[in-house]
Amino acid sequence: MPKHFSEPDSPAPRRRRRATGEDRVFDNGYDPRQDFADSEYGQGTYGQDAYGQDQYRDQAATRGQGTGYGQGNGARRGSYTQTPYVQPPYAQDPYAKGGHGQQQDPYTQGAYGRQQDPYAESNYVEQEAPGAYEPSPYTDDEPRRGRGASSPRRQGKQKRRWPVALAAVLVVAVVGIGAYLFFNPPFYKVSVNGTEQTIEAGTTVQGIVDKGLATPTAGNLIAVDGSVAQQGGGTAFTATVNGADAQGDQKLSAGDQVQINNGQDVDEDFTETTETIPHGESGTDYSTLASYYNGAIHVYSSGEDGEKTVKTGNVSGKTVEEVTKQPTDAGYSSYNANVGDDKVLALTFDDGPWPNQTAEILDILKENGAHATFFQIGNQVAENAEVEKRIVAEGNQVASHTWDHAAGSGQGVNMTYMSADEQRAEMEKGFKAIEDTLGTSIEHVMRAPGGNYYGSLIDNLKDIVDVEVGWDVDTEDWRRPGAAAIEQAILSAKPGDVVLMHDGGGDRSQTIEGLRNALPKLVQEGYKFVTIDQLMAYGK
């Protein structure tokens, strides 16, 4: 059934009906186009008049692309072209300039008015080409939608949209705040010394103490002399968080295991100065052999000052002194090292080096973690260079036992029988042999053959010899009393003693056996075995 031209519908069907002419038929079946076609204007001379072209055939005029007849509201803006009006041949057309007058055409701008033509396409919105303007159903005096004031319908929609938007914003805000509080709660629980406590977010370890959730006792400030300089002057507390050490400014998290303990003592700061300890003049009489046995260590010196440090507490003002270098009195000194409670022994071996016996002794020392000092005959060193270097490489000390054991005028046992020049040559050659083999200098420590070191010999050698070493325990292994006797002699030594044995000068198998049996027993008793240099470091 044909639809009335004014019935609302979508633009697309309207365009289709306008193209086919459907919407020109009224509901009662009347078709004005047919009525016009049957008239003299449709069939006669004026069958091709401007009205036919304008109304039914020539659609370009109504779309803004034709002559002046297309200037109505239906013409599309932007595509309209002004065409000069040309006087048509049918100027006597009663619907043009006839007796009816130009404004009587019921289908153009006649009595029905400019906007009353039910067929005018200017009443419909048409979208023919991209970028073209839509035809407006309003007159020039009416407001046009999308150009100026909003339509009532659009205003109503806008009024209905803002409450929805506001509600959406509120929902998002509530969800966001809830999520934030979930992941960042203002309060949470921790364990403090095994007790569950509720704390504010951002609380530190120090804050736990400040709030009284733990009450540790501060440590003390300790003076330089070990007394208490200030009660509670130490650290305020010690703490761990989840088993790891923590400082006071560490922030706590939910579920942390906090352990807060008492503070620790702290030593006070101090000022340290170094002072000199003047040496003395208390030399021992060394004119006879008797002075030799006053101690195992024999030193002749022109005197050397010692040093001490003095520490003064910045808070307590107390002072303590510590000797860092013992003074050496001018003259000759014979003494034993002051080892205190340390269980140390100095094992010594004379008359080497011998290639096999010295090597076996080195093996025993190494097995027991022991070190020793080897007093060597200078003229035997070069031919036993390999074992000589091994002695030093394994942490032992080498010293001189003269060049040839005081042979010649010294009768192989007493340098005091020798001339002054012979005495000096004996020691200078002995030290040089060792240093040439090792390729380095050594401390000028020596042991005089037979222990004969006294009188003018000391004066003559005081610029060559730094220290002469005797003994406290003589195993008399040179007599070969048996391995058991030698073992017992070694075991009789006391802390700080110097023990005399031999690795050369004859068969020393008994010495080797006695040493192998004795050392493990001394190790079990807690003894350690040091060199002469290490023993002298203990001081007098």
XYZ file of C-alpha atoms in Angstrom:
540
model
C 0.000 0.000 0.000
C 1.476 3.400 -0.924
C 2.573 5.437 2.007
C 1.491 8.971 2.697
C 4.250 11.350 1.821
C 4.292 12.909 5.265
C 4.635 9.627 7.174
C 7.987 9.649 9.042
C 10.504 7.099 8.025
C 14.233 6.790 7.540
C 16.060 8.836 4.889
C 17.040 5.839 2.734
C 13.513 4.564 2.005
C 12.378 8.131 1.415
C 15.040 8.600 -1.202
C 14.013 5.332 -2.831
C 10.307 6.336 -2.887
C 11.102 9.776 -4.223
C 13.066 8.159 -7.016
C 10.196 5.788 -7.905
C 7.402 8.210 -7.187
C 5.684 6.057 -4.569
C 5.224 8.777 -2.043
C 3.419 11.009 -4.541
C 0.263 8.836 -4.291
C -2.293 9.746 -1.615
C -4.012 7.217 0.634
C -7.267 7.531 -1.360
C -5.445 6.531 -4.566
C -5.220 9.989 -6.040
C -2.033 10.503 -8.048
C -1.478 14.154 -8.901
C 1.124 13.218 -11.443
C -1.434 11.316 -13.508
C -3.913 14.165 -13.236
C -1.292 16.518 -14.507
C -0.275 14.161 -17.290
C -3.860 14.013 -18.513
C -4.160 17.796 -18.552
C -3.356 20.030 -21.450
C -0.168 20.929 -19.757
C 0.933 17.344 -19.581
C -0.033 16.365 -23.110
C -0.086 19.584 -25.043
C 2.347 22.212 -26.040
C 3.537 22.585 -22.521
C 4.218 18.944 -21.866
C 7.861 19.806 -21.430
C 7.410 22.962 -19.428
C 9.696 24.132 -16.747
C 7.354 22.818 -14.078
C 7.606 19.310 -15.346
C 11.284 19.529 -15.433
C 11.407 21.159 -12.086
C 8.919 18.895 -10.285
C 9.261 15.415 -11.746
C 11.906 14.956 -14.318
C 14.709 17.275 -13.710
C 15.765 16.427 -10.151
C 18.915 18.480 -10.409
C 17.000 21.708 -9.835
C 15.650 20.515 -6.487
C 19.088 19.275 -5.486
C 20.660 22.666 -5.909
C 22.311 21.986 -9.223
C 19.626 23.378 -11.637
C 18.102 26.724 -12.445
C 16.543 29.281 -10.248
C 13.673 26.885 -9.523
C 15.969 24.899 -7.281
C 16.455 27.721 -4.836
C 14.011 26.358 -2.283
C 14.850 24.930 1.116
C 15.400 21.519 -0.465
C 18.483 22.698 -2.340
C 21.697 21.334 -0.790
C 24.012 23.985 0.530
C 27.433 24.052 -0.969
C 26.313 22.385 -4.221
C 23.846 25.061 -5.316
C 24.733 27.068 -8.413
C 22.879 30.324 -9.199
C 21.439 30.076 -12.753
C 19.998 33.187 -14.420
C 16.335 32.921 -15.095
C 15.396 32.602 -18.803
C 11.959 33.628 -20.011
C 10.317 30.370 -21.121
C 8.328 30.132 -24.324
C 5.210 29.412 -22.346
C 5.067 32.801 -20.747
C 1.244 32.766 -20.984
C 1.098 29.690 -18.759
C -1.628 30.485 -16.264
C 0.579 28.927 -13.633
C 3.464 31.094 -14.625
C 2.438 34.718 -15.370
C -1.143 34.192 -16.454
C -4.312 35.347 -14.893
C -3.687 33.159 -11.917
C -0.452 34.933 -11.154
C 2.923 33.469 -10.367
C 2.065 32.605 -6.770
C -0.966 30.403 -7.609
C 0.952 27.273 -8.562
C -0.113 24.820 -5.903
C 3.112 22.864 -6.337
C 5.653 25.620 -6.156
C 5.155 28.836 -4.265
C 1.449 29.415 -4.778
C -1.363 29.688 -2.296
C -0.031 26.842 -0.257
C 2.978 28.916 0.734
C 6.601 28.210 0.306
C 6.727 25.166 2.574
C 3.289 23.630 1.740
C 4.205 21.651 -1.378
C 3.690 18.068 -0.306
C 5.984 16.851 -3.022
C 8.793 19.286 -2.659
C 11.954 17.343 -1.944
C 13.208 20.226 0.093
C 11.185 18.778 3.023
C 13.417 15.744 3.222
C 16.957 15.348 4.406
C 19.119 13.900 1.706
C 22.699 12.594 1.882
C 23.858 12.302 -1.711
C 27.578 12.855 -1.537
C 30.262 12.970 1.172
C 30.786 16.461 2.468
C 27.415 17.755 1.214
C 25.158 19.650 3.595
C 21.880 18.054 4.736
C 18.644 19.758 3.583
C 16.913 21.453 6.454
C 13.171 20.980 7.139
C 13.033 24.451 8.702
C 12.563 27.848 7.181
C 15.287 30.420 7.296
C 13.580 31.913 10.310
C 13.659 28.652 12.307
C 16.655 27.394 14.302
C 18.501 24.601 12.577
C 19.660 21.532 14.488
C 23.376 21.166 14.846
C 23.803 24.867 14.114
C 23.134 26.906 17.217
C 20.689 25.955 19.932
C 20.260 22.238 20.752
C 16.963 20.568 20.093
C 14.706 19.761 23.047
C 15.284 16.074 22.486
C 19.062 16.457 22.589
C 18.860 18.652 25.647
C 16.790 16.004 27.371
C 19.314 13.333 26.527
C 22.140 15.499 27.844
C 20.248 16.075 31.069
C 19.791 12.351 31.470
C 23.486 11.565 30.821
C 25.215 13.558 33.580
C 23.728 11.619 36.545
C 24.948 8.387 34.922
C 28.412 9.808 34.402
C 28.511 11.099 37.969
C 27.483 7.693 39.288
C 30.211 6.013 37.231
C 32.828 8.403 38.607
C 31.665 7.718 42.158
C 31.837 3.946 41.610
C 35.370 4.188 40.219
C 36.436 6.403 43.126
C 34.966 4.018 45.722
C 36.617 0.997 44.071
C 39.937 2.834 43.823
C 39.865 3.922 47.443
C 38.906 0.412 48.510
C 41.743 -1.135 46.511
C 44.227 1.380 47.916
C 43.160 0.662 51.498
C 43.315 -3.079 50.810
C 46.906 -2.916 49.622
C 47.900 -0.063 51.964
C 46.050 -0.625 55.224
C 46.433 2.177 57.786
C 46.953 -0.380 60.555
C 48.364 -3.878 60.573
C 49.777 -6.480 62.944
C 53.381 -7.453 63.672
C 55.047 -9.688 66.253
C 57.273 -7.887 68.767
C 59.399 -10.213 70.918
C 56.785 -12.933 70.401
C 53.723 -10.761 71.185
C 51.288 -9.664 68.488
C 50.949 -5.873 68.268
C 48.846 -3.576 66.063
C 50.792 -0.647 64.660
C 50.200 2.229 62.271
C 51.461 1.994 58.711
C 54.969 3.419 58.379
C 56.015 2.563 61.954
C 59.781 1.972 62.285
C 61.772 -0.238 64.641
C 62.587 2.867 66.680
C 58.864 3.624 66.760
C 58.216 0.274 68.447
C 60.537 1.300 71.278
C 59.149 4.856 71.410
C 55.592 3.507 71.793
C 56.707 1.277 74.660
C 55.951 -1.963 72.819
C 59.485 -3.096 73.777
C 61.626 -1.839 76.686
C 65.281 -2.696 76.031
C 68.131 -1.588 78.320
C 70.822 0.527 76.691
C 74.459 -0.586 76.779
C 77.217 1.351 78.550
C 80.057 3.546 77.314
C 83.329 1.820 78.274
C 86.414 3.848 79.158
C 89.878 3.118 77.739
C 90.843 1.326 80.943
C 87.799 -0.974 80.816
C 85.696 0.835 83.410
C 82.232 2.293 82.763
C 82.578 5.850 81.557
C 78.830 6.474 81.115
C 75.876 4.352 82.179
C 73.558 3.785 79.225
C 76.001 5.486 76.870
C 76.166 2.491 74.525
C 73.692 1.502 71.836
C 70.029 1.896 72.780
C 69.052 -1.560 71.535
C 69.781 -4.204 68.955
C 67.059 -5.502 66.669
C 66.304 -8.053 64.004
C 63.388 -8.126 61.567
C 62.552 -11.569 60.226
C 65.920 -12.785 61.490
C 68.033 -10.119 59.768
C 69.838 -7.292 61.603
C 67.824 -4.070 61.475
C 68.472 -0.400 62.167
C 66.113 1.894 64.033
C 64.878 3.667 60.896
C 63.746 0.487 59.148
C 60.007 0.568 58.377
C 57.913 -2.453 59.287
C 55.443 -4.355 57.121
C 52.406 -6.426 58.005
C 53.335 -9.772 59.556
C 56.981 -8.870 60.348
C 58.673 -10.767 63.176
C 60.504 -8.152 65.242
C 62.999 -9.026 67.973
C 64.337 -6.156 70.087
C 67.142 -6.868 72.565
C 69.211 -4.855 75.030
C 71.829 -2.484 73.668
C 75.549 -3.231 73.502
C 78.493 -1.621 75.273
C 80.564 0.792 73.204
C 84.203 1.781 73.725
C 84.758 5.490 74.139
C 86.746 7.411 71.550
C 90.266 8.303 72.580
C 93.259 10.378 71.614
C 96.486 8.452 71.050
C 100.017 9.743 71.350
C 103.415 8.049 71.046
C 106.085 8.497 73.671
C 109.723 7.403 73.914
C 110.982 4.970 76.552
C 114.624 5.865 77.266
C 117.072 2.974 77.316
C 119.027 2.123 80.446
C 122.688 1.603 81.241
C 122.309 -1.573 83.253
C 124.657 -3.818 81.324
C 125.708 -7.188 82.764
C 129.317 -8.080 83.497
C 130.410 -10.346 80.667
C 134.075 -10.681 81.509
C 133.732 -14.344 82.474
C 131.755 -17.345 81.184
C 129.495 -17.217 84.240
C 127.400 -14.427 82.744
C 126.617 -16.616 79.719
C 124.237 -18.839 81.647
C 122.158 -16.040 83.122
C 119.869 -16.458 80.127
C 119.709 -18.064 76.691
C 119.631 -14.765 74.802
C 122.791 -12.655 74.765
C 122.798 -9.149 73.358
C 125.449 -6.467 73.349
C 124.076 -3.059 72.507
C 125.024 0.574 72.625
C 121.513 1.163 73.820
C 118.252 1.716 71.979
C 115.175 3.603 73.122
C 111.812 1.952 73.197
C 108.334 3.357 72.395
C 104.919 3.331 73.988
C 101.472 4.601 73.023
C 99.323 6.574 75.434
C 95.552 6.493 74.961
C 93.439 9.192 76.652
C 89.672 8.725 76.774
C 87.680 11.631 75.298
C 84.858 11.183 77.831
C 86.466 9.622 80.880
C 89.811 11.414 80.626
C 91.545 8.234 81.770
C 94.806 7.061 80.209
C 96.408 3.726 79.452
C 99.886 2.967 78.156
C 101.006 0.198 75.819
C 104.661 -0.581 75.094
C 105.130 -1.124 71.369
C 108.913 -1.417 71.405
C 111.034 -2.538 74.325
C 114.123 -0.434 75.056
C 117.513 -2.128 74.899
C 119.911 -1.154 77.617
C 123.377 -0.168 76.695
C 125.892 -2.928 77.376
C 125.628 -6.665 77.477
C 122.387 -8.383 78.429
C 121.733 -12.049 79.125
C 118.055 -12.975 79.542
C 115.206 -15.342 78.746
C 112.157 -14.264 76.800
C 109.099 -13.356 78.846
C 106.428 -15.449 77.110
C 103.848 -15.130 79.859
C 101.267 -17.906 79.686
C 102.068 -18.845 76.102
C 103.324 -22.404 75.779
C 106.054 -21.852 73.237
C 109.430 -23.552 72.738
C 112.391 -22.692 70.482
C 113.908 -25.836 68.945
C 117.487 -25.333 67.628
C 119.857 -27.554 65.593
C 123.662 -27.117 65.223
C 126.392 -28.256 62.817
C 124.273 -28.563 59.638
C 123.244 -28.531 57.005
C 123.538 -32.216 56.208
C 121.608 -33.353 53.134
C 119.707 -36.361 54.502
C 119.528 -35.758 58.260
C 118.475 -32.130 57.917
C 115.791 -33.134 55.399
C 114.389 -35.809 57.771
C 114.176 -33.277 60.596
C 112.342 -30.866 58.277
C 109.821 -33.619 57.522
C 109.100 -34.152 61.237
C 108.716 -30.429 61.876
C 106.280 -30.099 58.991
C 104.180 -33.047 60.180
C 103.719 -31.372 63.584
C 103.269 -27.794 62.433
C 106.539 -26.820 64.096
C 109.300 -24.367 63.190
C 112.924 -24.252 64.346
C 116.233 -22.361 63.987
C 119.248 -23.988 62.276
C 122.757 -22.752 63.296
C 124.942 -23.705 60.336
C 128.577 -24.213 59.511
C 129.373 -21.737 56.732
C 131.648 -23.997 54.706
C 128.855 -26.637 54.435
C 126.097 -24.356 53.152
C 126.960 -23.973 49.464
C 127.203 -27.722 48.836
C 123.783 -28.224 50.480
C 122.046 -25.258 48.884
C 118.860 -27.208 48.095
C 118.157 -28.157 51.692
C 119.288 -24.696 52.816
C 116.603 -23.063 50.690
C 114.017 -25.579 51.864
C 114.667 -24.597 55.492
C 113.694 -20.996 54.780
C 110.863 -21.857 52.403
C 109.085 -23.866 55.121
C 109.130 -20.995 57.631
C 112.233 -21.843 59.589
C 115.185 -19.561 60.460
C 118.852 -19.941 59.528
C 121.702 -18.529 61.675
C 125.480 -18.858 61.833
C 127.585 -21.358 63.784
C 130.807 -19.754 62.442
C 132.612 -20.565 59.231
C 134.341 -23.815 60.242
C 133.400 -24.346 63.929
C 136.436 -22.370 65.147
C 138.923 -24.748 63.548
C 142.651 -23.990 63.680
C 143.713 -21.870 66.583
C 140.247 -22.070 68.072
C 140.733 -25.829 68.361
C 137.287 -26.397 66.923
C 135.503 -25.356 70.082
C 136.553 -21.968 71.485
C 136.784 -18.734 69.560
C 138.387 -16.980 72.515
C 141.586 -18.802 71.588
C 141.655 -17.096 68.227
C 143.069 -13.681 67.367
C 140.750 -10.748 66.925
C 141.133 -10.875 63.153
C 140.479 -14.596 63.091
C 137.389 -14.095 65.226
C 135.960 -11.485 62.859
C 136.840 -13.513 59.770
C 135.153 -16.551 61.289
C 131.855 -14.712 61.641
C 131.979 -12.595 58.488
C 132.652 -15.610 56.252
C 129.989 -17.652 58.026
C 127.215 -15.034 57.465
C 128.318 -14.382 53.883
C 128.101 -18.074 52.943
C 124.463 -18.224 54.053
C 123.444 -14.940 52.409
C 125.155 -15.824 49.121
C 123.305 -19.148 48.959
C 119.913 -17.678 49.817
C 120.437 -14.540 47.781
C 119.246 -12.326 50.628
C 120.464 -10.849 53.892
C 119.577 -12.379 57.259
C 119.547 -11.278 60.891
C 123.063 -11.694 62.324
C 122.166 -14.250 64.931
C 124.870 -16.746 65.898
C 125.789 -19.446 68.379
C 129.398 -19.634 69.494
C 130.966 -23.155 69.420
C 130.850 -24.710 72.908
C 128.934 -21.699 74.237
C 132.192 -19.830 74.647
C 131.034 -16.262 74.261
C 132.452 -13.812 76.796
C 135.166 -11.260 77.482
C 136.924 -9.467 74.627
C 135.224 -11.684 72.051
C 131.939 -9.816 72.712
C 133.634 -6.433 72.302
C 135.361 -7.536 69.123
C 132.183 -8.843 67.445
C 129.589 -6.311 68.692
C 129.343 -4.608 65.256
C 129.001 -7.947 63.423
C 126.783 -10.001 65.729
C 123.329 -8.798 66.746
C 122.432 -11.668 69.043
C 124.228 -14.705 70.409
C 121.963 -17.590 71.446
C 122.747 -20.178 74.085
C 120.277 -22.815 75.403
C 118.141 -23.765 78.377
C 117.840 -27.498 77.651
C 120.846 -29.450 76.326
C 119.747 -32.857 75.040
C 123.450 -33.884 74.779
C 122.491 -35.753 71.643
C 126.071 -35.250 70.419
C 126.986 -37.953 72.993
C 124.381 -40.338 71.410
C 122.718 -41.287 74.692
C 119.836 -43.058 72.903
C 116.599 -41.885 71.356
C 114.639 -42.305 74.614
C 117.049 -40.069 76.578
C 116.883 -37.423 73.902
C 113.081 -37.644 73.881
C 112.910 -37.149 77.649
C 115.221 -34.152 77.491
C 112.963 -32.521 74.889
C 109.859 -33.237 76.974
C 111.441 -31.575 80.026
C 111.422 -28.143 78.399
C 109.281 -25.329 79.875
C 107.555 -22.419 78.160
C 110.091 -19.973 76.686
C 113.004 -22.463 76.771
C 115.576 -22.878 74.017
C 116.291 -26.586 73.281
C 119.715 -27.613 71.845
C 120.051 -30.488 69.305
C 122.221 -31.315 66.261
C 121.405 -32.155 62.646
C 125.056 -32.467 61.523
C 128.509 -33.302 62.829
C 127.953 -37.082 62.821
C 125.254 -39.749 62.992
C 122.084 -38.066 64.263
C 119.633 -40.958 63.886
C 118.967 -40.983 67.646
C 118.175 -37.283 67.533
C 115.755 -37.832 64.657
C 113.980 -40.696 66.476
C 113.790 -38.850 69.792
C 112.335 -35.771 68.038
C 109.779 -37.857 66.128
C 108.486 -39.317 69.420
C 108.537 -36.130 71.495
C 106.878 -33.555 69.223
C 103.401 -35.164 68.987
C 103.256 -35.344 72.783
C 104.176 -31.691 73.192
C 101.598 -30.739 70.576
C 98.945 -32.581 72.605
C 99.994 -30.520 75.646
C 99.330 -27.360 73.672
C 102.883 -26.299 72.836
C 103.835 -24.326 69.775
C 107.328 -24.202 68.285
C 108.813 -20.851 67.233
C 112.016 -19.441 65.749
C 114.550 -17.348 67.720
C 113.330 -14.146 66.103
C 109.762 -14.990 67.144
C 110.883 -15.807 70.676
C 112.774 -12.535 71.066
C 109.671 -10.626 70.031
C 108.214 -11.442 73.464
C 110.814 -9.173 75.077
C 112.514 -9.549 78.414
